[in-house]
Amino acid sequence: MNTINNRSFLKNSILVIVVIVLINTVQIFTLYQTKKFGDINFYNIEDHIFGIITCLFSFISTYLSWQFIAKKYTQKVIKIGLTFLVALLLFSCITSLYYTLLRHFVYHLSTSLDMLIGNIVFGLTTNHLYISGYTIAYLHFSNAKKLALDVERLEKEKILFQSKMLQKNLEPHFLFNNLSVLSNLAHKKPEQVEDFIDDFSDVYRYYLKHNQQEIVSLKEEIDFINSYMNLIQKRFNTAYLLSLSIEDKSGYIVPCTLQLCLENAIKHNFGSTEKPLHITIERIENQIVIKNEFRPVETLKSSKLGNQYLKNQYQIMFNQSITFETTSTHYIVKIPIIQ
């Protein structure tokens, strides 16, 4: 292990030295070209203004590049590398445009391709490499600090959410309702008792097994949902009807995500045997879409703790977003599948 670490350190050290030598060489060449073909006057305010504006272009290019790249990539090396490259291209374009417009409208001079290249090289070596590097470092460490705080907050929310889920699933009225259903089946439909007990056991076994995990396979979650809905239908008969059509069960999902969505649909929407509430679950590309008819029970108020927890979990841990949509006829939840 020490040998591997020493080799890695030596390789990184050599890479850093090579980069330093290259930057120094380009800087010396730039200063040489400036001395040979031009001149910079320290006491000329226009040169200072030009330098300050170039630094602002560098900062803006880097900041915009970071905001764009950070939304698409989470790996540190890829994010930093792509940000640097995109910022370099953006900076080159902006400074070239500014340089051309300045010469044309202020000094009434033409601009050649060689002059544009020289201006880009000069701006990169004297300003951009430093400004962009400092900006990326600041944004990276600020983002890392924010992420650490978000993860800490998410862990607290997770503990609270798990506590409430466990309390809810073990609370007396939940047990009483299902035991009442079991008692009723034992008298009227004894042939269904064994299946009910199996589903009841599967629901608790799944939760106790997976409530501490961050993700679970989609297949396991779907099997769990089938057991959960069997309990619901034994209790409410045909008041709540689930249509689940997912053939591709690859990928992963946060445990109990589908259960929470189904529970919210049942709890907050009216359903009866005469007018059942239809709930559909389907997979559309890399999303699970849950849709139910919108029949809100006005007397109930939702804390939205579960929805907020799921949104934070997917966003912070997986850089994915859950969406909740309400139309005049339906309530729709779109859950990303973790690959």
mmCIF file of N, CA and C in Angstrom, residues 207-290:
data_model
loop_
_atom_site.group_PDB
_atom_site.id
_atom_site.type_symbol
_atom_site.label_atom_id
_atom_site.label_comp_id
_atom_site.label_asym_id
_atom_site.label_seq_id
_atom_site.Cartn_x
_atom_site.Cartn_y
_atom_site.Cartn_z
ATOM 1 N N TYR A 207 -39.334 -3.182 5.311
ATOM 2 C CA TYR A 207 -38.994 -1.913 5.945
ATOM 3 C C TYR A 207 -37.849 -2.089 6.946
ATOM 4 N N LEU A 208 -37.915 -3.109 7.790
ATOM 5 C CA LEU A 208 -36.880 -3.318 8.794
ATOM 6 C C LEU A 208 -35.539 -3.653 8.153
ATOM 7 N N LYS A 209 -35.584 -4.241 6.962
ATOM 8 C CA LYS A 209 -34.351 -4.625 6.281
ATOM 9 C C LYS A 209 -33.716 -3.459 5.536
ATOM 10 N N HIS A 210 -34.535 -2.587 4.955
ATOM 11 C CA HIS A 210 -34.001 -1.576 4.035
ATOM 12 C C HIS A 210 -34.090 -0.136 4.536
ATOM 13 N N ASN A 211 -34.681 0.110 5.690
ATOM 14 C CA ASN A 211 -34.888 1.502 6.085
ATOM 15 C C ASN A 211 -33.598 2.242 6.395
ATOM 16 N N GLN A 212 -32.476 1.521 6.584
ATOM 17 C CA GLN A 212 -31.199 2.169 6.834
ATOM 18 C C GLN A 212 -30.366 2.316 5.563
ATOM 19 N N GLN A 213 -30.839 1.778 4.453
ATOM 20 C CA GLN A 213 -30.074 1.831 3.210
ATOM 21 C C GLN A 213 -30.422 3.072 2.403
ATOM 22 N N GLU A 214 -29.461 3.509 1.578
ATOM 23 C CA GLU A 214 -29.692 4.676 0.736
ATOM 24 C C GLU A 214 -30.452 4.318 -0.532
ATOM 25 N N ILE A 215 -30.172 3.143 -1.097
ATOM 26 C CA ILE A 215 -30.866 2.722 -2.319
ATOM 27 C C ILE A 215 -31.209 1.242 -2.230
ATOM 28 N N VAL A 216 -32.156 0.852 -3.044
ATOM 29 C CA VAL A 216 -32.569 -0.545 -3.150
ATOM 30 C C VAL A 216 -32.935 -0.783 -4.611
ATOM 31 N N SER A 217 -32.857 -2.030 -5.060
ATOM 32 C CA SER A 217 -33.176 -2.308 -6.456
ATOM 33 C C SER A 217 -34.653 -2.025 -6.726
ATOM 34 N N LEU A 218 -34.929 -1.578 -7.929
ATOM 35 C CA LEU A 218 -36.308 -1.271 -8.318
ATOM 36 C C LEU A 218 -37.184 -2.512 -8.226
ATOM 37 N N LYS A 219 -36.626 -3.660 -8.560
ATOM 38 C CA LYS A 219 -37.389 -4.904 -8.493
ATOM 39 C C LYS A 219 -37.873 -5.184 -7.065
ATOM 40 N N GLU A 220 -36.986 -5.004 -6.079
ATOM 41 C CA GLU A 220 -37.374 -5.239 -4.688
ATOM 42 C C GLU A 220 -38.455 -4.261 -4.244
ATOM 43 N N GLU A 221 -38.323 -3.014 -4.674
ATOM 44 C CA GLU A 221 -39.313 -2.002 -4.296
ATOM 45 C C GLU A 221 -40.679 -2.335 -4.886
ATOM 46 N N ILE A 222 -40.687 -2.824 -6.117
ATOM 47 C CA ILE A 222 -41.954 -3.176 -6.762
ATOM 48 C C ILE A 222 -42.605 -4.377 -6.075
ATOM 49 N N ASP A 223 -41.798 -5.368 -5.725
ATOM 50 C CA ASP A 223 -42.334 -6.520 -4.991
ATOM 51 C C ASP A 223 -42.949 -6.078 -3.662
ATOM 52 N N PHE A 224 -42.264 -5.145 -3.021
ATOM 53 C CA PHE A 224 -42.756 -4.604 -1.752
ATOM 54 C C PHE A 224 -44.086 -3.876 -1.948
ATOM 55 N N ILE A 225 -44.176 -3.092 -3.028
ATOM 56 C CA ILE A 225 -45.394 -2.331 -3.309
ATOM 57 C C ILE A 225 -46.570 -3.266 -3.577
ATOM 58 N N ASN A 226 -46.320 -4.364 -4.248
ATOM 59 C CA ASN A 226 -47.396 -5.329 -4.494
ATOM 60 C C ASN A 226 -47.956 -5.880 -3.185
ATOM 61 N N SER A 227 -47.057 -6.185 -2.243
ATOM 62 C CA SER A 227 -47.506 -6.670 -0.926
ATOM 63 C C SER A 227 -48.258 -5.571 -0.176
ATOM 64 N N TYR A 228 -47.747 -4.354 -0.262
ATOM 65 C CA TYR A 228 -48.380 -3.232 0.432
ATOM 66 C C TYR A 228 -49.781 -2.980 -0.110
ATOM 67 N N MET A 229 -49.932 -3.001 -1.439
ATOM 68 C CA MET A 229 -51.242 -2.744 -2.032
ATOM 69 C C MET A 229 -52.211 -3.891 -1.773
ATOM 70 N N ASN A 230 -51.705 -5.091 -1.627
ATOM 71 C CA ASN A 230 -52.580 -6.204 -1.267
ATOM 72 C C ASN A 230 -53.220 -5.959 0.098
ATOM 73 N N LEU A 231 -52.441 -5.421 1.034
ATOM 74 C CA LEU A 231 -52.994 -5.083 2.354
ATOM 75 C C LEU A 231 -54.051 -3.991 2.235
ATOM 76 N N ILE A 232 -53.745 -2.979 1.420
ATOM 77 C CA ILE A 232 -54.687 -1.867 1.245
ATOM 78 C C ILE A 232 -56.000 -2.362 0.640
ATOM 79 N N GLN A 233 -55.911 -3.222 -0.357
ATOM 80 C CA GLN A 233 -57.116 -3.692 -1.025
ATOM 81 C C GLN A 233 -57.919 -4.660 -0.152
ATOM 82 N N LYS A 234 -57.236 -5.397 0.711
ATOM 83 C CA LYS A 234 -57.959 -6.249 1.660
ATOM 84 C C LYS A 234 -58.723 -5.381 2.659
ATOM 85 N N ARG A 235 -58.170 -4.233 2.955
ATOM 86 C CA ARG A 235 -58.797 -3.348 3.940
ATOM 87 C C ARG A 235 -59.917 -2.507 3.332
ATOM 88 N N PHE A 236 -59.666 -1.939 2.120
ATOM 89 C CA PHE A 236 -60.620 -1.010 1.523
ATOM 90 C C PHE A 236 -61.374 -1.620 0.337
ATOM 91 N N ASN A 237 -61.179 -2.905 0.082
ATOM 92 C CA ASN A 237 -61.793 -3.563 -1.071
ATOM 93 C C ASN A 237 -61.347 -2.878 -2.365
ATOM 94 N N THR A 238 -62.261 -2.376 -3.163
ATOM 95 C CA THR A 238 -61.905 -1.782 -4.461
ATOM 96 C C THR A 238 -61.925 -0.258 -4.430
ATOM 97 N N ALA A 239 -61.818 0.335 -3.234
ATOM 98 C CA ALA A 239 -61.847 1.798 -3.140
ATOM 99 C C ALA A 239 -60.603 2.425 -3.763
ATOM 100 N N TYR A 240 -59.475 1.693 -3.752
ATOM 101 C CA TYR A 240 -58.222 2.193 -4.317
ATOM 102 C C TYR A 240 -57.656 1.112 -5.240
ATOM 103 N N LEU A 241 -57.540 1.447 -6.512
ATOM 104 C CA LEU A 241 -57.097 0.477 -7.517
ATOM 105 C C LEU A 241 -55.744 0.892 -8.079
ATOM 106 N N LEU A 242 -54.794 -0.041 -8.048
ATOM 107 C CA LEU A 242 -53.445 0.225 -8.536
ATOM 108 C C LEU A 242 -53.224 -0.493 -9.858
ATOM 109 N N SER A 243 -52.727 0.260 -10.831
ATOM 110 C CA SER A 243 -52.317 -0.313 -12.114
ATOM 111 C C SER A 243 -50.804 -0.129 -12.236
ATOM 112 N N LEU A 244 -50.062 -1.215 -12.106
ATOM 113 C CA LEU A 244 -48.600 -1.161 -12.132
ATOM 114 C C LEU A 244 -48.101 -1.870 -13.386
ATOM 115 N N SER A 245 -47.498 -1.101 -14.290
ATOM 116 C CA SER A 245 -47.017 -1.671 -15.559
ATOM 117 C C SER A 245 -45.557 -1.274 -15.767
ATOM 118 N N ILE A 246 -44.662 -2.065 -15.202
ATOM 119 C CA ILE A 246 -43.227 -1.837 -15.342
ATOM 120 C C ILE A 246 -42.577 -3.157 -15.747
ATOM 121 N N GLU A 247 -42.161 -3.245 -16.991
ATOM 122 C CA GLU A 247 -41.486 -4.449 -17.463
ATOM 123 C C GLU A 247 -39.985 -4.382 -17.202
ATOM 124 N N ASP A 248 -39.391 -3.226 -17.443
ATOM 125 C CA ASP A 248 -37.955 -3.044 -17.196
ATOM 126 C C ASP A 248 -37.745 -2.667 -15.731
ATOM 127 N N LYS A 249 -37.247 -3.603 -14.937
ATOM 128 C CA LYS A 249 -37.057 -3.378 -13.503
ATOM 129 C C LYS A 249 -35.599 -3.140 -13.140
ATOM 130 N N SER A 250 -34.803 -2.734 -14.099
ATOM 131 C CA SER A 250 -33.400 -2.441 -13.824
ATOM 132 C C SER A 250 -33.266 -1.080 -13.144
ATOM 133 N N GLY A 251 -32.178 -0.893 -12.414
ATOM 134 C CA GLY A 251 -31.937 0.375 -11.741
ATOM 135 C C GLY A 251 -32.267 0.310 -10.264
ATOM 136 N N TYR A 252 -32.128 1.459 -9.609
ATOM 137 C CA TYR A 252 -32.291 1.530 -8.161
ATOM 138 C C TYR A 252 -33.171 2.721 -7.782
ATOM 139 N N ILE A 253 -33.636 2.681 -6.544
ATOM 140 C CA ILE A 253 -34.536 3.713 -6.045
ATOM 141 C C ILE A 253 -34.340 3.823 -4.534
ATOM 142 N N VAL A 254 -34.671 4.972 -3.966
ATOM 143 C CA VAL A 254 -34.595 5.134 -2.518
ATOM 144 C C VAL A 254 -35.682 4.279 -1.870
ATOM 145 N N PRO A 255 -35.350 3.484 -0.838
ATOM 146 C CA PRO A 255 -36.337 2.596 -0.218
ATOM 147 C C PRO A 255 -37.595 3.329 0.243
ATOM 148 N N CYS A 256 -38.726 2.715 0.025
ATOM 149 C CA CYS A 256 -40.053 3.197 0.460
ATOM 150 C C CYS A 256 -40.530 4.430 -0.300
ATOM 151 N N THR A 257 -39.843 4.776 -1.389
ATOM 152 C CA THR A 257 -40.283 5.928 -2.188
ATOM 153 C C THR A 257 -41.676 5.696 -2.757
ATOM 154 N N LEU A 258 -41.880 4.550 -3.382
ATOM 155 C CA LEU A 258 -43.181 4.265 -3.990
ATOM 156 C C LEU A 258 -44.267 4.109 -2.934
ATOM 157 N N GLN A 259 -43.912 3.502 -1.808
ATOM 158 C CA GLN A 259 -44.892 3.342 -0.733
ATOM 159 C C GLN A 259 -45.359 4.703 -0.226
ATOM 160 N N LEU A 260 -44.410 5.615 -0.057
ATOM 161 C CA LEU A 260 -44.765 6.944 0.433
ATOM 162 C C LEU A 260 -45.715 7.636 -0.539
ATOM 163 N N CYS A 261 -45.438 7.516 -1.838
ATOM 164 C CA CYS A 261 -46.301 8.144 -2.844
ATOM 165 C C CYS A 261 -47.701 7.519 -2.853
ATOM 166 N N LEU A 262 -47.757 6.198 -2.746
ATOM 167 C CA LEU A 262 -49.062 5.532 -2.699
ATOM 168 C C LEU A 262 -49.820 5.911 -1.442
ATOM 169 N N GLU A 263 -49.108 5.947 -0.342
ATOM 170 C CA GLU A 263 -49.746 6.288 0.927
ATOM 171 C C GLU A 263 -50.325 7.695 0.889
ATOM 172 N N ASN A 264 -49.566 8.637 0.309
ATOM 173 C CA ASN A 264 -50.056 10.008 0.181
ATOM 174 C C ASN A 264 -51.301 10.074 -0.704
ATOM 175 N N ALA A 265 -51.277 9.298 -1.807
ATOM 176 C CA ALA A 265 -52.434 9.285 -2.705
ATOM 177 C C ALA A 265 -53.679 8.761 -1.999
ATOM 178 N N ILE A 266 -53.514 7.713 -1.211
ATOM 179 C CA ILE A 266 -54.644 7.109 -0.500
ATOM 180 C C ILE A 266 -55.125 8.003 0.643
ATOM 181 N N LYS A 267 -54.176 8.590 1.345
ATOM 182 C CA LYS A 267 -54.515 9.392 2.514
ATOM 183 C C LYS A 267 -55.183 10.708 2.148
ATOM 184 N N HIS A 268 -54.744 11.328 1.070
ATOM 185 C CA HIS A 268 -55.175 12.688 0.756
ATOM 186 C C HIS A 268 -56.206 12.772 -0.372
ATOM 187 N N ASN A 269 -56.664 11.623 -0.869
ATOM 188 C CA ASN A 269 -57.663 11.635 -1.934
ATOM 189 C C ASN A 269 -58.803 10.676 -1.599
ATOM 190 N N PHE A 270 -59.980 11.077 -1.987
ATOM 191 C CA PHE A 270 -61.174 10.295 -1.671
ATOM 192 C C PHE A 270 -61.321 9.114 -2.630
ATOM 193 N N GLY A 271 -61.659 7.944 -2.072
ATOM 194 C CA GLY A 271 -61.947 6.778 -2.878
ATOM 195 C C GLY A 271 -63.032 5.942 -2.211
ATOM 196 N N SER A 272 -63.832 5.298 -3.013
ATOM 197 C CA SER A 272 -64.896 4.448 -2.471
ATOM 198 C C SER A 272 -65.126 3.295 -3.430
ATOM 199 N N THR A 273 -65.881 2.306 -2.964
ATOM 200 C CA THR A 273 -66.185 1.153 -3.816
ATOM 201 C C THR A 273 -66.982 1.584 -5.039
ATOM 202 N N GLU A 274 -67.889 2.560 -4.832
ATOM 203 C CA GLU A 274 -68.707 3.051 -5.944
ATOM 204 C C GLU A 274 -67.886 3.928 -6.901
ATOM 205 N N LYS A 275 -66.923 4.648 -6.354
ATOM 206 C CA LYS A 275 -66.088 5.539 -7.165
ATOM 207 C C LYS A 275 -64.628 5.367 -6.752
ATOM 208 N N PRO A 276 -63.999 4.296 -7.217
ATOM 209 C CA PRO A 276 -62.630 4.003 -6.788
ATOM 210 C C PRO A 276 -61.617 5.033 -7.306
ATOM 211 N N LEU A 277 -60.566 5.204 -6.520
ATOM 212 C CA LEU A 277 -59.473 6.088 -6.911
ATOM 213 C C LEU A 277 -58.460 5.256 -7.698
ATOM 214 N N HIS A 278 -58.192 5.656 -8.918
ATOM 215 C CA HIS A 278 -57.266 4.922 -9.776
ATOM 216 C C HIS A 278 -55.860 5.505 -9.636
ATOM 217 N N ILE A 279 -54.907 4.628 -9.376
ATOM 218 C CA ILE A 279 -53.502 5.015 -9.234
ATOM 219 C C ILE A 279 -52.691 4.194 -10.239
ATOM 220 N N THR A 280 -51.871 4.867 -11.031
ATOM 221 C CA THR A 280 -51.040 4.153 -12.007
ATOM 222 C C THR A 280 -49.557 4.388 -11.705
ATOM 223 N N ILE A 281 -48.778 3.342 -11.905
ATOM 224 C CA ILE A 281 -47.320 3.435 -11.789
ATOM 225 C C ILE A 281 -46.733 2.848 -13.057
ATOM 226 N N GLU A 282 -45.949 3.646 -13.766
ATOM 227 C CA GLU A 282 -45.325 3.172 -14.990
ATOM 228 C C GLU A 282 -43.915 3.737 -15.118
ATOM 229 N N ARG A 283 -43.131 3.072 -15.951
ATOM 230 C CA ARG A 283 -41.775 3.535 -16.213
ATOM 231 C C ARG A 283 -41.730 4.188 -17.583
ATOM 232 N N ILE A 284 -41.234 5.430 -17.614
ATOM 233 C CA ILE A 284 -41.029 6.145 -18.863
ATOM 234 C C ILE A 284 -39.551 6.498 -18.940
ATOM 235 N N GLU A 285 -38.830 5.760 -19.763
ATOM 236 C CA GLU A 285 -37.377 5.882 -19.887
ATOM 237 C C GLU A 285 -36.732 5.665 -18.513
ATOM 238 N N ASN A 286 -36.090 6.671 -17.970
ATOM 239 C CA ASN A 286 -35.403 6.506 -16.685
ATOM 240 C C ASN A 286 -36.154 7.200 -15.546
ATOM 241 N N GLN A 287 -37.478 7.190 -15.638
ATOM 242 C CA GLN A 287 -38.306 7.769 -14.591
ATOM 243 C C GLN A 287 -39.461 6.829 -14.248
ATOM 244 N N ILE A 288 -39.819 6.841 -12.968
ATOM 245 C CA ILE A 288 -41.044 6.181 -12.533
ATOM 246 C C ILE A 288 -42.097 7.273 -12.379
ATOM 247 N N VAL A 289 -43.207 7.113 -13.071
ATOM 248 C CA VAL A 289 -44.275 8.125 -13.037
ATOM 249 C C VAL A 289 -45.471 7.546 -12.285
ATOM 250 N N ILE A 290 -45.836 8.219 -11.202
ATOM 251 C CA ILE A 290 -46.988 7.806 -10.389
ATOM 252 C C ILE A 290 -48.083 8.844 -10.572
#
